[in-house]
Amino acid sequence: MSGFVMKLWAVMKERKKFWLLPILVVLLLFGTLIVLTQSSTVAPFIYTLF
């Protein structure tokens, strides 16, 4: 997984596409949020945020 991240960073750095970084971070956060809502103990706390 770290090899993928390093290659992605190298491509972003080479092509000057640093604006992709915030998009990727937000997608990662939403993905983590979706995974956390699958467990029954954390779900009620996540739902109160929205």
CHARMM-style PDB file with segment names, atoms N, HN, CA, C and O in Angstrom:
ATOM      1  N   MET     1       0.829  -1.196   0.000  1.00  0.00      PROA
ATOM      2  CA  MET     1       0.000   0.000   0.000  1.00  0.00      PROA
ATOM      3  C   MET     1       0.871   1.256   0.000  1.00  0.00      PROA
ATOM      4  O   MET     1       0.534   2.237  -0.663  1.00  0.00      PROA
ATOM      5  N   SER     2       1.967   1.239   0.723  1.00  0.00      PROA
ATOM      6  HN  SER     2       2.241   0.443   1.262  1.00  0.00      PROA
ATOM      7  CA  SER     2       2.810   2.430   0.777  1.00  0.00      PROA
ATOM      8  C   SER     2       3.466   2.694  -0.576  1.00  0.00      PROA
ATOM      9  O   SER     2       3.759   3.842  -0.909  1.00  0.00      PROA
ATOM     10  N   GLY     3       3.701   1.627  -1.364  1.00  0.00      PROA
ATOM     11  HN  GLY     3       3.463   0.695  -1.094  1.00  0.00      PROA
ATOM     12  CA  GLY     3       4.248   1.819  -2.707  1.00  0.00      PROA
ATOM     13  C   GLY     3       3.286   2.587  -3.591  1.00  0.00      PROA
ATOM     14  O   GLY     3       3.699   3.431  -4.386  1.00  0.00      PROA
ATOM     15  N   PHE     4       1.995   2.291  -3.449  1.00  0.00      PROA
ATOM     16  HN  PHE     4       1.660   1.605  -2.803  1.00  0.00      PROA
ATOM     17  CA  PHE     4       0.975   2.997  -4.212  1.00  0.00      PROA
ATOM     18  C   PHE     4       0.945   4.475  -3.833  1.00  0.00      PROA
ATOM     19  O   PHE     4       0.848   5.347  -4.697  1.00  0.00      PROA
ATOM     20  N   VAL     5       1.029   4.744  -2.538  1.00  0.00      PROA
ATOM     21  HN  VAL     5       1.108   4.035  -1.837  1.00  0.00      PROA
ATOM     22  CA  VAL     5       0.994   6.130  -2.066  1.00  0.00      PROA
ATOM     23  C   VAL     5       2.216   6.890  -2.561  1.00  0.00      PROA
ATOM     24  O   VAL     5       2.109   8.047  -2.969  1.00  0.00      PROA
ATOM     25  N   MET     6       3.373   6.245  -2.526  1.00  0.00      PROA
ATOM     26  HN  MET     6       3.460   5.306  -2.194  1.00  0.00      PROA
ATOM     27  CA  MET     6       4.597   6.909  -2.984  1.00  0.00      PROA
ATOM     28  C   MET     6       4.538   7.189  -4.493  1.00  0.00      PROA
ATOM     29  O   MET     6       4.976   8.250  -4.940  1.00  0.00      PROA
ATOM     30  N   LYS     7       4.002   6.247  -5.277  1.00  0.00      PROA
ATOM     31  HN  LYS     7       3.646   5.386  -4.913  1.00  0.00      PROA
ATOM     32  CA  LYS     7       3.866   6.476  -6.714  1.00  0.00      PROA
ATOM     33  C   LYS     7       2.858   7.581  -7.001  1.00  0.00      PROA
ATOM     34  O   LYS     7       3.072   8.416  -7.880  1.00  0.00      PROA
ATOM     35  N   LEU     8       1.760   7.579  -6.256  1.00  0.00      PROA
ATOM     36  HN  LEU     8       1.586   6.901  -5.542  1.00  0.00      PROA
ATOM     37  CA  LEU     8       0.756   8.626  -6.435  1.00  0.00      PROA
ATOM     38  C   LEU     8       1.339   9.995  -6.112  1.00  0.00      PROA
ATOM     39  O   LEU     8       1.089  10.962  -6.832  1.00  0.00      PROA
ATOM     40  N   TRP     9       2.114  10.083  -5.036  1.00  0.00      PROA
ATOM     41  HN  TRP     9       2.317   9.297  -4.451  1.00  0.00      PROA
ATOM     42  CA  TRP     9       2.745  11.349  -4.660  1.00  0.00      PROA
ATOM     43  C   TRP     9       3.747  11.786  -5.722  1.00  0.00      PROA
ATOM     44  O   TRP     9       3.843  12.975  -6.028  1.00  0.00      PROA
ATOM     45  N   ALA    10       4.495  10.839  -6.288  1.00  0.00      PROA
ATOM     46  HN  ALA    10       4.417   9.873  -6.040  1.00  0.00      PROA
ATOM     47  CA  ALA    10       5.470  11.168  -7.324  1.00  0.00      PROA
ATOM     48  C   ALA    10       4.780  11.712  -8.570  1.00  0.00      PROA
ATOM     49  O   ALA    10       5.268  12.664  -9.178  1.00  0.00      PROA
ATOM     50  N   VAL    11       3.652  11.122  -8.957  1.00  0.00      PROA
ATOM     51  HN  VAL    11       3.256  10.348  -8.463  1.00  0.00      PROA
ATOM     52  CA  VAL    11       2.912  11.603 -10.122  1.00  0.00      PROA
ATOM     53  C   VAL    11       2.349  12.988  -9.849  1.00  0.00      PROA
ATOM     54  O   VAL    11       2.425  13.873 -10.701  1.00  0.00      PROA
ATOM     55  N   MET    12       1.783  13.178  -8.663  1.00  0.00      PROA
ATOM     56  HN  MET    12       1.721  12.460  -7.970  1.00  0.00      PROA
ATOM     57  CA  MET    12       1.229  14.497  -8.324  1.00  0.00      PROA
ATOM     58  C   MET    12       2.329  15.552  -8.299  1.00  0.00      PROA
ATOM     59  O   MET    12       2.114  16.682  -8.739  1.00  0.00      PROA
ATOM     60  N   LYS    13       3.483  15.198  -7.797  1.00  0.00      PROA
ATOM     61  HN  LYS    13       3.658  14.281  -7.440  1.00  0.00      PROA
ATOM     62  CA  LYS    13       4.595  16.142  -7.708  1.00  0.00      PROA
ATOM     63  C   LYS    13       5.151  16.468  -9.097  1.00  0.00      PROA
ATOM     64  O   LYS    13       5.480  17.618  -9.387  1.00  0.00      PROA
ATOM     65  N   GLU    14       5.251  15.449  -9.947  1.00  0.00      PROA
ATOM     66  HN  GLU    14       4.984  14.515  -9.712  1.00  0.00      PROA
ATOM     67  CA  GLU    14       5.812  15.639 -11.284  1.00  0.00      PROA
ATOM     68  C   GLU    14       4.899  16.467 -12.173  1.00  0.00      PROA
ATOM     69  O   GLU    14       5.366  17.321 -12.926  1.00  0.00      PROA
ATOM     70  N   ARG    15       3.606  16.218 -12.090  1.00  0.00      PROA
ATOM     71  HN  ARG    15       3.226  15.524 -11.478  1.00  0.00      PROA
ATOM     72  CA  ARG    15       2.650  16.900 -12.970  1.00  0.00      PROA
ATOM     73  C   ARG    15       2.012  18.130 -12.328  1.00  0.00      PROA
ATOM     74  O   ARG    15       1.121  18.745 -12.913  1.00  0.00      PROA
ATOM     75  N   LYS    16       2.462  18.486 -11.136  1.00  0.00      PROA
ATOM     76  HN  LYS    16       3.186  17.987 -10.661  1.00  0.00      PROA
ATOM     77  CA  LYS    16       1.969  19.677 -10.420  1.00  0.00      PROA
ATOM     78  C   LYS    16       0.466  19.610 -10.200  1.00  0.00      PROA
ATOM     79  O   LYS    16      -0.248  20.580 -10.453  1.00  0.00      PROA
ATOM     80  N   LYS    17      -0.012  18.464  -9.729  1.00  0.00      PROA
ATOM     81  HN  LYS    17       0.568  17.676  -9.523  1.00  0.00      PROA
ATOM     82  CA  LYS    17      -1.436  18.255  -9.474  1.00  0.00      PROA
ATOM     83  C   LYS    17      -1.703  18.200  -7.967  1.00  0.00      PROA
ATOM     84  O   LYS    17      -2.373  17.287  -7.483  1.00  0.00      PROA
ATOM     85  N   PHE    18      -1.186  19.165  -7.244  1.00  0.00      PROA
ATOM     86  HN  PHE    18      -0.642  19.906  -7.637  1.00  0.00      PROA
ATOM     87  CA  PHE    18      -1.346  19.173  -5.794  1.00  0.00      PROA
ATOM     88  C   PHE    18      -2.788  19.436  -5.365  1.00  0.00      PROA
ATOM     89  O   PHE    18      -3.142  19.189  -4.212  1.00  0.00      PROA
ATOM     90  N   TRP    19      -3.616  19.931  -6.270  1.00  0.00      PROA
ATOM     91  HN  TRP    19      -3.328  20.132  -7.206  1.00  0.00      PROA
ATOM     92  CA  TRP    19      -5.016  20.174  -5.928  1.00  0.00      PROA
ATOM     93  C   TRP    19      -5.765  18.864  -5.735  1.00  0.00      PROA
ATOM     94  O   TRP    19      -6.869  18.867  -5.189  1.00  0.00      PROA
ATOM     95  N   LEU    20      -5.193  17.737  -6.170  1.00  0.00      PROA
ATOM     96  HN  LEU    20      -4.296  17.734  -6.613  1.00  0.00      PROA
ATOM     97  CA  LEU    20      -5.837  16.442  -5.967  1.00  0.00      PROA
ATOM     98  C   LEU    20      -5.737  15.965  -4.522  1.00  0.00      PROA
ATOM     99  O   LEU    20      -6.555  15.160  -4.078  1.00  0.00      PROA
ATOM    100  N   LEU    21      -4.751  16.449  -3.794  1.00  0.00      PROA
ATOM    101  HN  LEU    21      -4.086  17.103  -4.155  1.00  0.00      PROA
ATOM    102  CA  LEU    21      -4.527  15.975  -2.431  1.00  0.00      PROA
ATOM    103  C   LEU    21      -5.723  16.214  -1.507  1.00  0.00      PROA
ATOM    104  O   LEU    21      -6.119  15.277  -0.815  1.00  0.00      PROA
ATOM    105  N   PRO    22      -6.324  17.408  -1.450  1.00  0.00      PROA
ATOM    106  CA  PRO    22      -7.504  17.581  -0.585  1.00  0.00      PROA
ATOM    107  C   PRO    22      -8.677  16.699  -0.987  1.00  0.00      PROA
ATOM    108  O   PRO    22      -9.421  16.224  -0.129  1.00  0.00      PROA
ATOM    109  N   ILE    23      -8.848  16.478  -2.286  1.00  0.00      PROA
ATOM    110  HN  ILE    23      -8.244  16.864  -2.984  1.00  0.00      PROA
ATOM    111  CA  ILE    23      -9.934  15.609  -2.747  1.00  0.00      PROA
ATOM    112  C   ILE    23      -9.711  14.192  -2.252  1.00  0.00      PROA
ATOM    113  O   ILE    23     -10.642  13.549  -1.768  1.00  0.00      PROA
ATOM    114  N   LEU    24      -8.489  13.700  -2.370  1.00  0.00      PROA
ATOM    115  HN  LEU    24      -7.733  14.222  -2.763  1.00  0.00      PROA
ATOM    116  CA  LEU    24      -8.174  12.345  -1.919  1.00  0.00      PROA
ATOM    117  C   LEU    24      -8.321  12.199  -0.411  1.00  0.00      PROA
ATOM    118  O   LEU    24      -8.773  11.161   0.072  1.00  0.00      PROA
ATOM    119  N   VAL    25      -7.942  13.227   0.333  1.00  0.00      PROA
ATOM    120  HN  VAL    25      -7.575  14.071  -0.060  1.00  0.00      PROA
ATOM    121  CA  VAL    25      -8.077  13.178   1.797  1.00  0.00      PROA
ATOM    122  C   VAL    25      -9.551  13.122   2.192  1.00  0.00      PROA
ATOM    123  O   VAL    25      -9.924  12.350   3.074  1.00  0.00      PROA
ATOM    124  N   VAL    26     -10.387  13.928   1.550  1.00  0.00      PROA
ATOM    125  HN  VAL    26     -10.084  14.556   0.833  1.00  0.00      PROA
ATOM    126  CA  VAL    26     -11.819  13.920   1.866  1.00  0.00      PROA
ATOM    127  C   VAL    26     -12.438  12.572   1.514  1.00  0.00      PROA
ATOM    128  O   VAL    26     -13.255  12.052   2.274  1.00  0.00      PROA
ATOM    129  N   LEU    27     -12.063  12.001   0.374  1.00  0.00      PROA
ATOM    130  HN  LEU    27     -11.399  12.423  -0.243  1.00  0.00      PROA
ATOM    131  CA  LEU    27     -12.575  10.682   0.000  1.00  0.00      PROA
ATOM    132  C   LEU    27     -12.142   9.620   1.004  1.00  0.00      PROA
ATOM    133  O   LEU    27     -12.918   8.724   1.338  1.00  0.00      PROA
ATOM    134  N   LEU    28     -10.918   9.718   1.479  1.00  0.00      PROA
ATOM    135  HN  LEU    28     -10.288  10.445   1.208  1.00  0.00      PROA
ATOM    136  CA  LEU    28     -10.429   8.777   2.488  1.00  0.00      PROA
ATOM    137  C   LEU    28     -11.192   8.927   3.801  1.00  0.00      PROA
ATOM    138  O   LEU    28     -11.517   7.929   4.444  1.00  0.00      PROA
ATOM    139  N   LEU    29     -11.478  10.158   4.201  1.00  0.00      PROA
ATOM    140  HN  LEU    29     -11.214  10.968   3.678  1.00  0.00      PROA
ATOM    141  CA  LEU    29     -12.241  10.384   5.432  1.00  0.00      PROA
ATOM    142  C   LEU    29     -13.665   9.852   5.318  1.00  0.00      PROA
ATOM    143  O   LEU    29     -14.173   9.232   6.253  1.00  0.00      PROA
ATOM    144  N   PHE    30     -14.307  10.087   4.185  1.00  0.00      PROA
ATOM    145  HN  PHE    30     -13.894  10.590   3.425  1.00  0.00      PROA
ATOM    146  CA  PHE    30     -15.660   9.559   3.992  1.00  0.00      PROA
ATOM    147  C   PHE    30     -15.665   8.038   3.954  1.00  0.00      PROA
ATOM    148  O   PHE    30     -16.575   7.405   4.488  1.00  0.00      PROA
ATOM    149  N   GLY    31     -14.662   7.456   3.329  1.00  0.00      PROA
ATOM    150  HN  GLY    31     -13.923   7.971   2.895  1.00  0.00      PROA
ATOM    151  CA  GLY    31     -14.557   6.000   3.315  1.00  0.00      PROA
ATOM    152  C   GLY    31     -14.396   5.436   4.706  1.00  0.00      PROA
ATOM    153  O   GLY    31     -15.009   4.424   5.045  1.00  0.00      PROA
ATOM    154  N   THR    32     -13.571   6.086   5.522  1.00  0.00      PROA
ATOM    155  HN  THR    32     -13.073   6.908   5.247  1.00  0.00      PROA
ATOM    156  CA  THR    32     -13.387   5.663   6.910  1.00  0.00      PROA
ATOM    157  C   THR    32     -14.689   5.817   7.693  1.00  0.00      PROA
ATOM    158  O   THR    32     -15.034   4.961   8.508  1.00  0.00      PROA
ATOM    159  N   LEU    33     -15.400   6.897   7.448  1.00  0.00      PROA
ATOM    160  HN  LEU    33     -15.120   7.593   6.787  1.00  0.00      PROA
ATOM    161  CA  LEU    33     -16.676   7.118   8.120  1.00  0.00      PROA
ATOM    162  C   LEU    33     -17.689   6.035   7.756  1.00  0.00      PROA
ATOM    163  O   LEU    33     -18.427   5.559   8.619  1.00  0.00      PROA
ATOM    164  N   ILE    34     -17.725   5.648   6.501  1.00  0.00      PROA
ATOM    165  HN  ILE    34     -17.125   6.035   5.800  1.00  0.00      PROA
ATOM    166  CA  ILE    34     -18.644   4.590   6.082  1.00  0.00      PROA
ATOM    167  C   ILE    34     -18.294   3.269   6.743  1.00  0.00      PROA
ATOM    168  O   ILE    34     -19.186   2.533   7.166  1.00  0.00      PROA
ATOM    169  N   VAL    35     -17.020   2.964   6.838  1.00  0.00      PROA
ATOM    170  HN  VAL    35     -16.295   3.562   6.495  1.00  0.00      PROA
ATOM    171  CA  VAL    35     -16.599   1.718   7.490  1.00  0.00      PROA
ATOM    172  C   VAL    35     -16.950   1.743   8.971  1.00  0.00      PROA
ATOM    173  O   VAL    35     -17.374   0.731   9.528  1.00  0.00      PROA
ATOM    174  N   LEU    36     -16.775   2.897   9.609  1.00  0.00      PROA
ATOM    175  HN  LEU    36     -16.431   3.720   9.156  1.00  0.00      PROA
ATOM    176  CA  LEU    36     -17.082   2.992  11.041  1.00  0.00      PROA
ATOM    177  C   LEU    36     -18.577   2.874  11.322  1.00  0.00      PROA
ATOM    178  O   LEU    36     -18.971   2.385  12.381  1.00  0.00      PROA
ATOM    179  N   THR    37     -19.403   3.311  10.394  1.00  0.00      PROA
ATOM    180  HN  THR    37     -19.084   3.708   9.533  1.00  0.00      PROA
ATOM    181  CA  THR    37     -20.844   3.232  10.642  1.00  0.00      PROA
ATOM    182  C   THR    37     -21.372   1.811  10.498  1.00  0.00      PROA
ATOM    183  O   THR    37     -22.515   1.546  10.869  1.00  0.00      PROA
ATOM    184  N   GLN    38     -20.589   0.911   9.981  1.00  0.00      PROA
ATOM    185  HN  GLN    38     -19.660   1.126   9.679  1.00  0.00      PROA
ATOM    186  CA  GLN    38     -21.017  -0.478   9.863  1.00  0.00      PROA
ATOM    187  C   GLN    38     -21.043  -1.176  11.217  1.00  0.00      PROA
ATOM    188  O   GLN    38     -21.803  -2.126  11.411  1.00  0.00      PROA
ATOM    189  N   SER    39     -20.222  -0.714  12.152  1.00  0.00      PROA
ATOM    190  HN  SER    39     -19.606   0.057  11.994  1.00  0.00      PROA
ATOM    191  CA  SER    39     -20.232  -1.343  13.476  1.00  0.00      PROA
ATOM    192  C   SER    39     -21.356  -0.731  14.311  1.00  0.00      PROA
ATOM    193  O   SER    39     -21.582   0.478  14.255  1.00  0.00      PROA
ATOM    194  N   SER    40     -22.044  -1.538  15.063  1.00  0.00      PROA
ATOM    195  HN  SER    40     -21.861  -2.520  15.108  1.00  0.00      PROA
ATOM    196  CA  SER    40     -23.231  -1.084  15.770  1.00  0.00      PROA
ATOM    197  C   SER    40     -22.903  -0.181  16.956  1.00  0.00      PROA
ATOM    198  O   SER    40     -23.767   0.586  17.383  1.00  0.00      PROA
ATOM    199  N   THR    41     -21.694  -0.242  17.502  1.00  0.00      PROA
ATOM    200  HN  THR    41     -20.993  -0.864  17.155  1.00  0.00      PROA
ATOM    201  CA  THR    41     -21.377   0.565  18.681  1.00  0.00      PROA
ATOM    202  C   THR    41     -21.045   2.012  18.322  1.00  0.00      PROA
ATOM    203  O   THR    41     -21.288   2.914  19.123  1.00  0.00      PROA
ATOM    204  N   VAL    42     -20.501   2.242  17.146  1.00  0.00      PROA
ATOM    205  HN  VAL    42     -20.304   1.509  16.495  1.00  0.00      PROA
ATOM    206  CA  VAL    42     -20.093   3.588  16.767  1.00  0.00      PROA
ATOM    207  C   VAL    42     -21.184   4.307  15.979  1.00  0.00      PROA
ATOM    208  O   VAL    42     -21.215   5.538  15.964  1.00  0.00      PROA
ATOM    209  N   ALA    43     -22.062   3.581  15.336  1.00  0.00      PROA
ATOM    210  HN  ALA    43     -22.037   2.582  15.348  1.00  0.00      PROA
ATOM    211  CA  ALA    43     -23.058   4.159  14.435  1.00  0.00      PROA
ATOM    212  C   ALA    43     -23.932   5.242  15.078  1.00  0.00      PROA
ATOM    213  O   ALA    43     -24.129   6.280  14.448  1.00  0.00      PROA
ATOM    214  N   PRO    44     -24.466   5.067  16.290  1.00  0.00      PROA
ATOM    215  CA  PRO    44     -25.308   6.136  16.849  1.00  0.00      PROA
ATOM    216  C   PRO    44     -24.559   7.453  17.040  1.00  0.00      PROA
ATOM    217  O   PRO    44     -25.159   8.522  16.929  1.00  0.00      PROA
ATOM    218  N   PHE    45     -23.274   7.393  17.323  1.00  0.00      PROA
ATOM    219  HN  PHE    45     -22.786   6.524  17.414  1.00  0.00      PROA
ATOM    220  CA  PHE    45     -22.502   8.626  17.505  1.00  0.00      PROA
ATOM    221  C   PHE    45     -22.229   9.303  16.172  1.00  0.00      PROA
ATOM    222  O   PHE    45     -22.187  10.531  16.105  1.00  0.00      PROA
ATOM    223  N   ILE    46     -22.044   8.534  15.118  1.00  0.00      PROA
ATOM    224  HN  ILE    46     -22.078   7.536  15.172  1.00  0.00      PROA
ATOM    225  CA  ILE    46     -21.809   9.097  13.798  1.00  0.00      PROA
ATOM    226  C   ILE    46     -23.090   9.747  13.276  1.00  0.00      PROA
ATOM    227  O   ILE    46     -23.040  10.827  12.688  1.00  0.00      PROA
ATOM    228  N   TYR    47     -24.224   9.105  13.484  1.00  0.00      PROA
ATOM    229  HN  TYR    47     -24.264   8.227  13.962  1.00  0.00      PROA
ATOM    230  CA  TYR    47     -25.482   9.636  12.981  1.00  0.00      PROA
ATOM    231  C   TYR    47     -25.851  10.959  13.647  1.00  0.00      PROA
ATOM    232  O   TYR    47     -26.534  11.778  13.032  1.00  0.00      PROA
ATOM    233  N   THR    48     -25.424  11.189  14.870  1.00  0.00      PROA
ATOM    234  HN  THR    48     -24.869  10.525  15.370  1.00  0.00      PROA
ATOM    235  CA  THR    48     -25.729  12.450  15.536  1.00  0.00      PROA
ATOM    236  C   THR    48     -24.949  13.614  14.940  1.00  0.00      PROA
ATOM    237  O   THR    48     -25.331  14.768  15.134  1.00  0.00      PROA
ATOM    238  N   LEU    49     -23.855  13.337  14.210  1.00  0.00      PROA
ATOM    239  HN  LEU    49     -23.544  12.400  14.052  1.00  0.00      PROA
ATOM    240  CA  LEU    49     -23.092  14.404  13.565  1.00  0.00      PROA
ATOM    241  C   LEU    49     -23.858  15.016  12.403  1.00  0.00      PROA
ATOM    242  O   LEU    49     -23.672  16.190  12.083  1.00  0.00      PROA
ATOM    243  N   PHE    50     -24.711  14.234  11.777  1.00  0.00      PROA
ATOM    244  HN  PHE    50     -24.862  13.280  12.037  1.00  0.00      PROA
ATOM    245  CA  PHE    50     -25.438  14.719  10.614  1.00  0.00      PROA
ATOM    246  C   PHE    50     -26.870  14.963  11.009  1.00  0.00      PROA
ATOM    247  OT1 PHE    50     -27.677  15.380  10.177  1.00  0.00      PROA
TER     248      PHE     50
END
